[in-house]
Coordinates of C-alpha atoms (C1' of nucleotides) in Angstrom, one line a residue:
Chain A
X1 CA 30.3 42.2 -8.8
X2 CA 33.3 41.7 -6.4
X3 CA 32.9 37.6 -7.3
X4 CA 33.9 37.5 -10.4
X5 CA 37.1 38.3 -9.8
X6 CA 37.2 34.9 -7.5
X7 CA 37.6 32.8 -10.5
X8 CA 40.6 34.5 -11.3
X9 CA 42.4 34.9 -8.2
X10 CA 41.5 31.6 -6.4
X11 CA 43.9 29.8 -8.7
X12 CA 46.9 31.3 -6.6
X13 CA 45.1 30.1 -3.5
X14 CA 43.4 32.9 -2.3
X15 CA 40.3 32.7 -0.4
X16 CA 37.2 34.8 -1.3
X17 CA 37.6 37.0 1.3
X18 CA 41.4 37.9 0.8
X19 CA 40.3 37.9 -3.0
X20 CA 38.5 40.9 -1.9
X21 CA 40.5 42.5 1.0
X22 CA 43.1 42.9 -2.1
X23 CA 40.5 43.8 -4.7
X24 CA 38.9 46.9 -2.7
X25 CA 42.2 47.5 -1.5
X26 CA 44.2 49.1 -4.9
X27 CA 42.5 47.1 -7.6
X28 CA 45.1 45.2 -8.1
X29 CA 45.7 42.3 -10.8
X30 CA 47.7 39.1 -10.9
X31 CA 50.4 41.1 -12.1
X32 CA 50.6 43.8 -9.1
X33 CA 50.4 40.7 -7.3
X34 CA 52.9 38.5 -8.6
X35 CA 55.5 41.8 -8.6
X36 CA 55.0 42.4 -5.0
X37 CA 55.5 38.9 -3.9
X38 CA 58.7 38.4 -5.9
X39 CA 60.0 41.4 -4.0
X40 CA 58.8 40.2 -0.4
X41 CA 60.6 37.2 -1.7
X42 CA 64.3 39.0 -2.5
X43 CA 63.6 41.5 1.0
X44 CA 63.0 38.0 2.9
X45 CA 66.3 36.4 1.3
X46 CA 64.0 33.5 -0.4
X47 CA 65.7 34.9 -3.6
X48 CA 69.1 35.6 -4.0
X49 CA 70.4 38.1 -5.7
X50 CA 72.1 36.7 -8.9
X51 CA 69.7 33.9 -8.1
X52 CA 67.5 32.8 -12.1
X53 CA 64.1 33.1 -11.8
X54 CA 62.5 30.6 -14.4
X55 CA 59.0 31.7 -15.6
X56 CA 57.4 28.2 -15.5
X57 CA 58.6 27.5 -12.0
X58 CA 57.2 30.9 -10.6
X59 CA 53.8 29.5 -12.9
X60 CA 54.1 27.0 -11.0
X61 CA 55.0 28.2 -7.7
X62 CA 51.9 30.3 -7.8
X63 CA 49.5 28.6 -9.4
X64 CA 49.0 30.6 -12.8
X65 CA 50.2 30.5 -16.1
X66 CA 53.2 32.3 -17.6
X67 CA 51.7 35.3 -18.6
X68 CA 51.4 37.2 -15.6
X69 CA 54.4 36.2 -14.9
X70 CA 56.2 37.7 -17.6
X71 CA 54.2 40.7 -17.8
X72 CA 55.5 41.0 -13.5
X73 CA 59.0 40.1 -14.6
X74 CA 59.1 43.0 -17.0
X75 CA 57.9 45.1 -14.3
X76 CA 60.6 44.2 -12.2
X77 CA 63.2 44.8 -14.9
X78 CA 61.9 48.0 -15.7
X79 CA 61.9 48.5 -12.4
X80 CA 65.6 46.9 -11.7
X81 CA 65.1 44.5 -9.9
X82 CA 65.8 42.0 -11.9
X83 CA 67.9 41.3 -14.9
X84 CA 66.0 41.0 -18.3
X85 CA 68.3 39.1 -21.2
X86 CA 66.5 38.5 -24.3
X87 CA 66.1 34.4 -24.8
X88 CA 67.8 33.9 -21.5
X89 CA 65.1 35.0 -19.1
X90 CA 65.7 37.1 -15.6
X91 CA 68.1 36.7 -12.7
X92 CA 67.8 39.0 -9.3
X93 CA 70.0 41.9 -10.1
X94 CA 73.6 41.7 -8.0
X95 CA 74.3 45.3 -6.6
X96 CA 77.6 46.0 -6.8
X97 CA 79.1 48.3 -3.4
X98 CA 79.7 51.1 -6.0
X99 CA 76.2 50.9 -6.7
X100 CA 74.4 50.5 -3.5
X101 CA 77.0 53.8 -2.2
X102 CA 75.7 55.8 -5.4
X103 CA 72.3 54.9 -4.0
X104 CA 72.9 56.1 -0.7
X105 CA 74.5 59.6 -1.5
X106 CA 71.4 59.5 -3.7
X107 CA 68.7 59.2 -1.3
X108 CA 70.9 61.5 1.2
X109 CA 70.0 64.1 -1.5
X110 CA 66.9 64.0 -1.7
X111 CA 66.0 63.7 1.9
X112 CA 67.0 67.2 1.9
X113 CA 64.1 68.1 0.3
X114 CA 62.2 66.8 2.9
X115 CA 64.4 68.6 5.7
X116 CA 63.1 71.7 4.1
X117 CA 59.9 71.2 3.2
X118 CA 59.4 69.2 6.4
X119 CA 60.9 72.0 8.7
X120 CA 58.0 74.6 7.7
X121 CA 55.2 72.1 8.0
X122 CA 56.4 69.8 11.2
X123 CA 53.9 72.6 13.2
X124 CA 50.8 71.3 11.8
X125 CA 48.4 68.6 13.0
X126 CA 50.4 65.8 14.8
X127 CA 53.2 65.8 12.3
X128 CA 55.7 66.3 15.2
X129 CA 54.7 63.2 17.0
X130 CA 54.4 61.1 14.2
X131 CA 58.0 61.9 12.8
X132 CA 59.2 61.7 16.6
X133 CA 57.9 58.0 17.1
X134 CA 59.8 56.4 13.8
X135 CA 62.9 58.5 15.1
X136 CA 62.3 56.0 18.2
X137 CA 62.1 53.1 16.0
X138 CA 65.1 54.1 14.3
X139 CA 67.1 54.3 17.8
X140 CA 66.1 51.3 18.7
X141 CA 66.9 49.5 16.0
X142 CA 70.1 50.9 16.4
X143 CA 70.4 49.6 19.7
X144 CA 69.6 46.3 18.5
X145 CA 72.1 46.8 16.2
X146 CA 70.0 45.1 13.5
X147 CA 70.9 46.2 10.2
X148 CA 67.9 45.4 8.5
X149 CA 65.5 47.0 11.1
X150 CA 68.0 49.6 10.9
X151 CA 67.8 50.8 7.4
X152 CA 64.0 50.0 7.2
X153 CA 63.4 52.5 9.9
X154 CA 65.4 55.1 8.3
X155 CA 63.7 54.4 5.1
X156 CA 60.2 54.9 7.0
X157 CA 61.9 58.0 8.8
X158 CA 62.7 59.5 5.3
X159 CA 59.5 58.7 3.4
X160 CA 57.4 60.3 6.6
X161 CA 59.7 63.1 6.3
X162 CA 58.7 63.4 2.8
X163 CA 55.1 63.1 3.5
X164 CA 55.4 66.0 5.8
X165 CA 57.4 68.3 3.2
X166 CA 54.1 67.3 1.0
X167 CA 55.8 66.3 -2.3
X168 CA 53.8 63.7 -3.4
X169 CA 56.0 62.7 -5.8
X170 CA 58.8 61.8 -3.6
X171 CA 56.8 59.6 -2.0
X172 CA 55.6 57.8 -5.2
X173 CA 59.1 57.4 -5.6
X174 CA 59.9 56.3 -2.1
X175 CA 57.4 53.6 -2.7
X176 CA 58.5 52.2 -6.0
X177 CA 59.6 48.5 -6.1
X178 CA 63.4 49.3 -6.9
X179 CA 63.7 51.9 -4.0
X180 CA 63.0 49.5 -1.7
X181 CA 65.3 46.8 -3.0
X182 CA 67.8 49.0 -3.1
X183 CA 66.9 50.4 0.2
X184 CA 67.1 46.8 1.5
X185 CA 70.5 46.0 -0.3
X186 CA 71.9 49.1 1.9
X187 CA 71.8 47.0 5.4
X188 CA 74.9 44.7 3.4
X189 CA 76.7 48.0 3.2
X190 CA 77.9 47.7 7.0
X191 CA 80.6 50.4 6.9
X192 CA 82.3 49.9 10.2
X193 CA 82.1 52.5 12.8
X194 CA 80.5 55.0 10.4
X195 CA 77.0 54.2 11.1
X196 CA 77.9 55.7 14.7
X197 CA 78.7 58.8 13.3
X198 CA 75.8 58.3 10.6
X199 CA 73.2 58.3 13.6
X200 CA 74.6 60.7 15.4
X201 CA 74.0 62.9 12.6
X202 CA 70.6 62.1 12.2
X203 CA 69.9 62.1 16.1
X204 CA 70.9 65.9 15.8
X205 CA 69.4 66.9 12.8
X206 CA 65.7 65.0 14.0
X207 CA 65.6 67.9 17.1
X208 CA 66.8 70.6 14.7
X209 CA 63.7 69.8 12.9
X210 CA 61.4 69.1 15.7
X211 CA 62.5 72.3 16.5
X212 CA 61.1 74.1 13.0
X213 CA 63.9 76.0 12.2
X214 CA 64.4 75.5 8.9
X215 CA 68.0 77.5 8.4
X216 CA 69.7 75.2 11.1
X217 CA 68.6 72.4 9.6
X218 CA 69.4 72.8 5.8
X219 CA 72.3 73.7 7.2
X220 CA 73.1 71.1 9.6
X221 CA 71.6 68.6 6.8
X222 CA 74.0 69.8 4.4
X223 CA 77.6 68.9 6.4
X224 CA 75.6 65.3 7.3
X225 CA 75.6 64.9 3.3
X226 CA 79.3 66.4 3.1
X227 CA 80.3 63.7 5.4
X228 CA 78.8 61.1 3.9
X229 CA 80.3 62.0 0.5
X230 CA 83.6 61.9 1.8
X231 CA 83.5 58.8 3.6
X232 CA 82.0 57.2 0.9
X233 CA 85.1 58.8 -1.3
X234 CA 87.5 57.4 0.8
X235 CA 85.4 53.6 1.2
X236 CA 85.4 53.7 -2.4
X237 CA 89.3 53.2 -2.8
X238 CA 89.8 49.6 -2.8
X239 CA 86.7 49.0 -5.0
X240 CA 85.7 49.7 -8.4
Chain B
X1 CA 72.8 33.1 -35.1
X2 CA 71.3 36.6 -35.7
X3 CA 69.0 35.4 -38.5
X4 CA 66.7 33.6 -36.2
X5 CA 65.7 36.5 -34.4
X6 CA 64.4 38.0 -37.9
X7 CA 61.2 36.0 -37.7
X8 CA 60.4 37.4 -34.4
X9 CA 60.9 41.1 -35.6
X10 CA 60.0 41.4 -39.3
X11 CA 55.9 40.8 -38.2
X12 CA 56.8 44.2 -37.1
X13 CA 58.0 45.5 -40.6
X14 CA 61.6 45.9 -39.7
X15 CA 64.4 44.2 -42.6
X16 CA 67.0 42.1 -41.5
X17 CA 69.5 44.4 -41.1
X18 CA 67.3 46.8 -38.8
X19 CA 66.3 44.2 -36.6
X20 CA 70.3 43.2 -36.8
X21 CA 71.3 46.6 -35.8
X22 CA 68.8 46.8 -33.1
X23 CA 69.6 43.3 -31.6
X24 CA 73.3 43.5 -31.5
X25 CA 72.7 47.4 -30.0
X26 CA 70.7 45.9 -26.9
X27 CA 69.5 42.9 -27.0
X28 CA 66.1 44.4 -26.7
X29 CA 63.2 41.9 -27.1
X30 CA 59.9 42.8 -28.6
X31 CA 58.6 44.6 -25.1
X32 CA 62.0 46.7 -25.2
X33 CA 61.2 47.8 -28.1
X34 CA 57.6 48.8 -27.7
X35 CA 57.8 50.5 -24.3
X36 CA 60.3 52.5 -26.6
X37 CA 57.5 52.9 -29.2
X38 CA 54.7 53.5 -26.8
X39 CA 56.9 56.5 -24.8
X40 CA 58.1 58.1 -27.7
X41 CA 54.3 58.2 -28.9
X42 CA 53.8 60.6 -26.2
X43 CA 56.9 62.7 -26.5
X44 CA 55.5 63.0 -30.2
X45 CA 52.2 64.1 -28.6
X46 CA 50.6 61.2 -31.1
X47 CA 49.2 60.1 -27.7
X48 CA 48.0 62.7 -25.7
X49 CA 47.5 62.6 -21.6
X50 CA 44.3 60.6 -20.9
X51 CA 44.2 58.6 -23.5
X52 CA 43.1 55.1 -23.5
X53 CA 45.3 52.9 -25.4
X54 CA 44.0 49.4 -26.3
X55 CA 45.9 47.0 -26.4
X56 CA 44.5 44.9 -29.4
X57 CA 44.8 48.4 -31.4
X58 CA 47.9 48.5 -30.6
X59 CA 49.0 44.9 -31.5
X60 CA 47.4 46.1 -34.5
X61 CA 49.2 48.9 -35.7
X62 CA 52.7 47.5 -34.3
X63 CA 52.0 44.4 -35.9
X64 CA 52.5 42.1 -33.1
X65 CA 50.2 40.2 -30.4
X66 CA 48.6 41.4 -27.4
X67 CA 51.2 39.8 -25.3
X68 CA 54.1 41.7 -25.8
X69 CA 51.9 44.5 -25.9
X70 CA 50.2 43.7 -22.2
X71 CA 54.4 43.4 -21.5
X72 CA 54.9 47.0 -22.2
X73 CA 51.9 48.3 -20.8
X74 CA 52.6 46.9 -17.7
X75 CA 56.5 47.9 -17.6
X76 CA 55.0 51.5 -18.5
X77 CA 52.4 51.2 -16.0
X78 CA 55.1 50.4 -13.5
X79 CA 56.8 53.6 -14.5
X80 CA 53.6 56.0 -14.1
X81 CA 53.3 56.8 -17.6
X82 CA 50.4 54.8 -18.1
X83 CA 47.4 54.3 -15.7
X84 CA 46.7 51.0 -15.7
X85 CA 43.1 49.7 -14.1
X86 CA 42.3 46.0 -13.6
X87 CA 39.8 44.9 -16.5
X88 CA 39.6 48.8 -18.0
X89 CA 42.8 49.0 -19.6
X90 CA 45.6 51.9 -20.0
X91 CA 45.9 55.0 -20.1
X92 CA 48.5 58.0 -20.8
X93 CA 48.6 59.4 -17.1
X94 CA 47.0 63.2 -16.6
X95 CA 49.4 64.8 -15.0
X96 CA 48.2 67.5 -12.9
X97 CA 49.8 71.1 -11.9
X98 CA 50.5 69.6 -8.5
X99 CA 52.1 66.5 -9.9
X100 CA 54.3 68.6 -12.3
X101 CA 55.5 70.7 -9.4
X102 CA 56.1 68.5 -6.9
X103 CA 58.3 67.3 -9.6
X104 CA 59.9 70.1 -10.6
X105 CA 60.8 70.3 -6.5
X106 CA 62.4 67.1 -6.9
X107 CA 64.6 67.3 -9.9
X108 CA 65.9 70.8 -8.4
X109 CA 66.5 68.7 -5.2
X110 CA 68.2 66.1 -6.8
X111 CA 70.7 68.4 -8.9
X112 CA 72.3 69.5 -5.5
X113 CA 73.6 66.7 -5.3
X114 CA 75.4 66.9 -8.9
X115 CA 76.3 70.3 -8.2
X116 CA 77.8 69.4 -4.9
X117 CA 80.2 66.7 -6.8
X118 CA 80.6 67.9 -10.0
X119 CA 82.5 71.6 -8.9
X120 CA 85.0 68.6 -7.5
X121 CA 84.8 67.2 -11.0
X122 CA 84.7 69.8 -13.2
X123 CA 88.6 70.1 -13.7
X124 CA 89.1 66.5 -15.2
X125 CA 89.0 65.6 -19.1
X126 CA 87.1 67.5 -21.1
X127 CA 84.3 67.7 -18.5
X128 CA 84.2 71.4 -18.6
X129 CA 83.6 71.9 -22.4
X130 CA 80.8 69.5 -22.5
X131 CA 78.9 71.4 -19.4
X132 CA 79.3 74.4 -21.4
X133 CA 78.1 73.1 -24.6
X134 CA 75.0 71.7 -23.1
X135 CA 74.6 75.2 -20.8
X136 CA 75.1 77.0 -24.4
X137 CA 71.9 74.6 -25.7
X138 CA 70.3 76.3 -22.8
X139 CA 71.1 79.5 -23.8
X140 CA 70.0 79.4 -27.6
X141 CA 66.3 77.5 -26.6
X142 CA 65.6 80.1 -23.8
X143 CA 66.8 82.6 -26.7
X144 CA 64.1 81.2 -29.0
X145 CA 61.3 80.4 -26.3
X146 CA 60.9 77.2 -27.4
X147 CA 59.5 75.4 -24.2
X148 CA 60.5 72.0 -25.5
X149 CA 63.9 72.3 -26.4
X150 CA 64.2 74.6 -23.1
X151 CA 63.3 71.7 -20.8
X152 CA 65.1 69.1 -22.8
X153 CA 68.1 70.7 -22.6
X154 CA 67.6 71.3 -18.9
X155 CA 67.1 67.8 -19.0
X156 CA 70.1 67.0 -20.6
X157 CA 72.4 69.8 -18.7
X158 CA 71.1 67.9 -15.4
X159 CA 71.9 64.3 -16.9
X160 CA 75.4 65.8 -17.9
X161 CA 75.9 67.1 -14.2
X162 CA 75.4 64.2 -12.3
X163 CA 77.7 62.1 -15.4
X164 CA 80.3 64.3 -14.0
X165 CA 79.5 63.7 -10.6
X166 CA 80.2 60.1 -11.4
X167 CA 76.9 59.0 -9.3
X168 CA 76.1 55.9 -11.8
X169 CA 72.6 55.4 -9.5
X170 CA 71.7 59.2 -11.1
X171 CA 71.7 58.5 -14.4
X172 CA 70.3 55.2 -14.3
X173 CA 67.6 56.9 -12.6
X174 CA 66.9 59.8 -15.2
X175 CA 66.7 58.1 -17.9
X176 CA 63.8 56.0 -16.6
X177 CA 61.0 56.5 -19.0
X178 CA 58.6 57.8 -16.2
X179 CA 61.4 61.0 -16.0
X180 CA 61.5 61.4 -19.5
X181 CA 57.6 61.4 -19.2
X182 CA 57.3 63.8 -16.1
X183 CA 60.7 66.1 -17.7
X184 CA 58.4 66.9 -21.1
X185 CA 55.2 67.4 -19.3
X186 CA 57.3 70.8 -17.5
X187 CA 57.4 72.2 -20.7
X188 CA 53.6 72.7 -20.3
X189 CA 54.1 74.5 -16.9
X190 CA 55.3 78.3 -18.3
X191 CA 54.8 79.9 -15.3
X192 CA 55.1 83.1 -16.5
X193 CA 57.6 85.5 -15.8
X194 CA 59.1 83.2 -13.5
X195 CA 61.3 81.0 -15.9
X196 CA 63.3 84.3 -16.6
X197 CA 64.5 84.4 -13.2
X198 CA 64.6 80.5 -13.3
X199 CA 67.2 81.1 -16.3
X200 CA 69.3 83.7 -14.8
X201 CA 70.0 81.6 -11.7
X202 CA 71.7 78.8 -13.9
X203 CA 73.7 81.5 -15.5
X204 CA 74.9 82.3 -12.2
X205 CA 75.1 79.1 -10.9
X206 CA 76.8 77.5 -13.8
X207 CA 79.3 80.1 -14.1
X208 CA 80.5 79.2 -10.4
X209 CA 80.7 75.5 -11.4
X210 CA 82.9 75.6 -13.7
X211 CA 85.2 77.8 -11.3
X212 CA 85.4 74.7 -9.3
X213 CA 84.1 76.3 -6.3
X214 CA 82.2 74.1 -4.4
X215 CA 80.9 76.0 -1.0
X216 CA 79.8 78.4 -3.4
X217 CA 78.3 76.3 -6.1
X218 CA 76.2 74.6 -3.2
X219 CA 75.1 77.6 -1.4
X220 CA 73.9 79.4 -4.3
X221 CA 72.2 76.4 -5.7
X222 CA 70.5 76.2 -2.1
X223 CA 69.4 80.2 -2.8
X224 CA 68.2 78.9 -5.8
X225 CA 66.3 75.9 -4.5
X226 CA 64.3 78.3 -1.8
X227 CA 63.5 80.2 -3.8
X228 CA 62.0 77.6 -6.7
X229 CA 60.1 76.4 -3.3
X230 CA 58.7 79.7 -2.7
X231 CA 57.4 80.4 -6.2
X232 CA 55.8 77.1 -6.4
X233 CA 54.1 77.6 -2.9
X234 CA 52.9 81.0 -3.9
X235 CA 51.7 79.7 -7.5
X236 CA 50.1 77.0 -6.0
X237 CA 48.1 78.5 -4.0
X238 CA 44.5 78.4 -5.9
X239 CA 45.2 74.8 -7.5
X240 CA 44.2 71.3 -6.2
Chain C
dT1 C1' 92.7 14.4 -20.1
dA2 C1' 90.9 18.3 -22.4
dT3 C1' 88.2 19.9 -26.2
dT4 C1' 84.8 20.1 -29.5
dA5 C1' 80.5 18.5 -31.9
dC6 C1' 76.2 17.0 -31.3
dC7 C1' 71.7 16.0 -29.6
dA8 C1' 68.0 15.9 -26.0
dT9 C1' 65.8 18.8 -22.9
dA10 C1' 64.6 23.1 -20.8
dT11 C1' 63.2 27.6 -21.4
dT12 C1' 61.9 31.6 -23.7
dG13 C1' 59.1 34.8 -26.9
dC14 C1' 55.2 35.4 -29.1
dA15 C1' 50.6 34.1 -31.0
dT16 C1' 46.2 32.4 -30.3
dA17 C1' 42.0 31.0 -27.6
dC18 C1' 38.4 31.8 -24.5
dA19 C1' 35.9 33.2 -20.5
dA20 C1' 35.1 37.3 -17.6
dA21 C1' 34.2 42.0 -17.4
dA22 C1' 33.4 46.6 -19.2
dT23 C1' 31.5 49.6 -22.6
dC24 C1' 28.1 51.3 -25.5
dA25 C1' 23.9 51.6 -27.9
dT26 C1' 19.1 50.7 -27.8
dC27 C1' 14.9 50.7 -25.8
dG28 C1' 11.2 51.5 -22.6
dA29 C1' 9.3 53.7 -18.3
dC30 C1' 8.6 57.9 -16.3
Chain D
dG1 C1' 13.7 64.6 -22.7
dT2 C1' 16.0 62.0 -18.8
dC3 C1' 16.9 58.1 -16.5
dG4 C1' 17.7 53.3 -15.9
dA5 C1' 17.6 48.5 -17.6
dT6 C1' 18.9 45.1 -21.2
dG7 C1' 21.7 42.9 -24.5
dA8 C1' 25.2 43.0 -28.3
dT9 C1' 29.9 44.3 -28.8
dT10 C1' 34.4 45.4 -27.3
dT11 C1' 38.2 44.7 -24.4
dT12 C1' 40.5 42.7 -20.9
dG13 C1' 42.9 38.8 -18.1
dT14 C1' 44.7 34.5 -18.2
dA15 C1' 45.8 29.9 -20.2
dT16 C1' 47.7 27.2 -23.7
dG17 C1' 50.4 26.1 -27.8
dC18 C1' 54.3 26.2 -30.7
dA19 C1' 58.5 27.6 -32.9
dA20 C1' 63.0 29.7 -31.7
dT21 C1' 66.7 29.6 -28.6
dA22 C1' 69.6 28.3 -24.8
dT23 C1' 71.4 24.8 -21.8
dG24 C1' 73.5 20.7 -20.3
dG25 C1' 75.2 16.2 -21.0
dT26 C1' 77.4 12.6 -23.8
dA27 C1' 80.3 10.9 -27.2
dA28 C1' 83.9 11.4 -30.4
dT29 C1' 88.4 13.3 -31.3
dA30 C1' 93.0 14.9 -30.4

DNA sequence: TATTACCATATTGCATACAAAATCATCGAC
DNA sequence: GTCGATGATTTTGTATGCAATATGGTAATA
């Protein structure tokens, strides 16, 4: 049964056994395919951002025929990824800083969720540890100073966070294809001496949580998202 | 220049001046217009959750071919409105009680963050009036206890919100079909009693936006988010 | 030189074609 | 009657084809 999906997918140069690794793994098609690797190819800078993408060369580039690839580019532009102009196919969508702030304050929100939700529930099976260790990723990172590390970890940090609070629809979110490129567009954002402040934050407001009380940290969570508004306000100035 | 595009569009029964109207307002292709079709299929309830939709029956009745149609699936699959299954099709996407919650938890979660910026807001243009016009919509669906205008004007109240709050990533983000999707499916959740409590907050809450009052606008919005969180938990309880 | 008109080429949008896979009804064994 | 096998039918996934449209370059004009 699992072969005769070969056919199909050893076009695009996959071997049986990946064929099948990816089959069992979320039944996915040329499509789900073909969407994630145009955004491995944007979060590894193969892509551009502004950058066309013309169907018949991605055909080509992978080894099928337009149609999946269309039916992947609409995902992406449904998604927001990329830019969808009737007759005059897609470009990699160009965040502006206005945007890529908005996006920030945005997920600043709703981590907040997860600072509540996650406070009540950080008791419960190994929870603690496993929120603890990407906190270490995130610090290290930091001391790297690598901004793409950097903003990946906190994305994991968040989306665990999440996944502690139980929401499952924040993570469904988390995981969409736009989060992430926006997520990834964030480590461009480099505001100056702010991140110091940004982590410090965050270092404080991790053992508030670890802690489990959930008062402190709404609390304590809410002037980190103050802060951030009004740095972002006074950033914003000099752009549109 | 705009005649060419009638060939494309009047397979679908629309005259020349429709498909004029409809170009020039977005440049939507044929997908654009069928995601529309498809989604507002469901707000109609003329799809209802769980059921499969065919593409060739589809091409069918919208007069077009499967390809555009396997377009829109797949941007609606993308946006969890459909469930889409390698070689067994789409469907509309169940939600379940869960699902509907979790969302609930998130759109509350995610207004903070309007609240928070729109008390700063609320003084400029005529941004006051139009809050108030859209609470007053509120008002007269609650008065009626009609569950579908109640959470569409929600809905819109919330869109209006983060408009003033001048977040751009916000709005882009609820109008997403999957959030129109999840938004209507609420109207199913009447959880008793519980919404006339649920109103009375935004009466209260609302009232101290439009004083402008942030500190309290936020911490009374964070009253009302604990305790939306601790009816859900306790409703919860003897569900999946 | 700068600007426009024009044509060749590239690219898109949609339709059609066909093999692979799923679905469904029928039949037979128990 | 229930269960499972078998084959016809439906439906999907992808490739290909073709007309509509955009793009880019060249030549003609001012």
């Amino acid at each position: 049964m699992e072969t005769l999906y070969v056919s199909r997918y050893e076009a695009i140069g996959l071997n049986v056994t990946e064929v099948r690794a990816l089959k069992s793994a979320d039944n996915a098609s040329l499509v789900e395919y073909l969407v994630e690797a145009i955004v491995d190819g944007v979060m590894e800078h193969r892509y551009a951002p502004g950058q066309r993408l013309i169907a018949t060369d991605l055909a080509e580039e992978f080894n099928v025929s337009r149609a999946p690839v269309r039916e992947a580019l609409h995902v992406l532009a449904g998604e927001g990824v990329v830019e969808l102009v009737a007759n005059r196919g897609a470009r990699i969508r160009k965040l502006t800083l206005k945007e890529r702030i908005d996006f920030l304050e945005f997920t600043e929100a709703l981590c907040m969720l997860g600072v509540r939700r996650g406070t009540d529930r950080i008791e419960k099976g190994d929870n603690r540890e496993k929120l603890d260790d990407t906190f270490v990723e995130i610090e290290e990172a930091w001391s790297r100073r690598h901004a793409g590390d950097f903003v990946d970890s906190l994305y994991r940090y968040h989306i665990m966070l999440n996944h502690i609070s139980g929401n499952n629809f924040v993570e469904f979110f988390y995981r969409r294809p736009y989060i992430r490129f926006y997520t990834i567009m964030l480590a461009d954002l480099t505001p100056g001496g702010h991140w110091d402040e940004y982590i410090s934050n965050y270092r404080e407001i991790h053992q508030i949580i670890l802690t489990g009380n959930q008062k402190k940290a709404v609390e304590r969570f809410s002037r980190h998202i103050s802060w951030v508004l009004s740095f972002m306000e006074s950033e914003n100035v000099n752009l549109n």
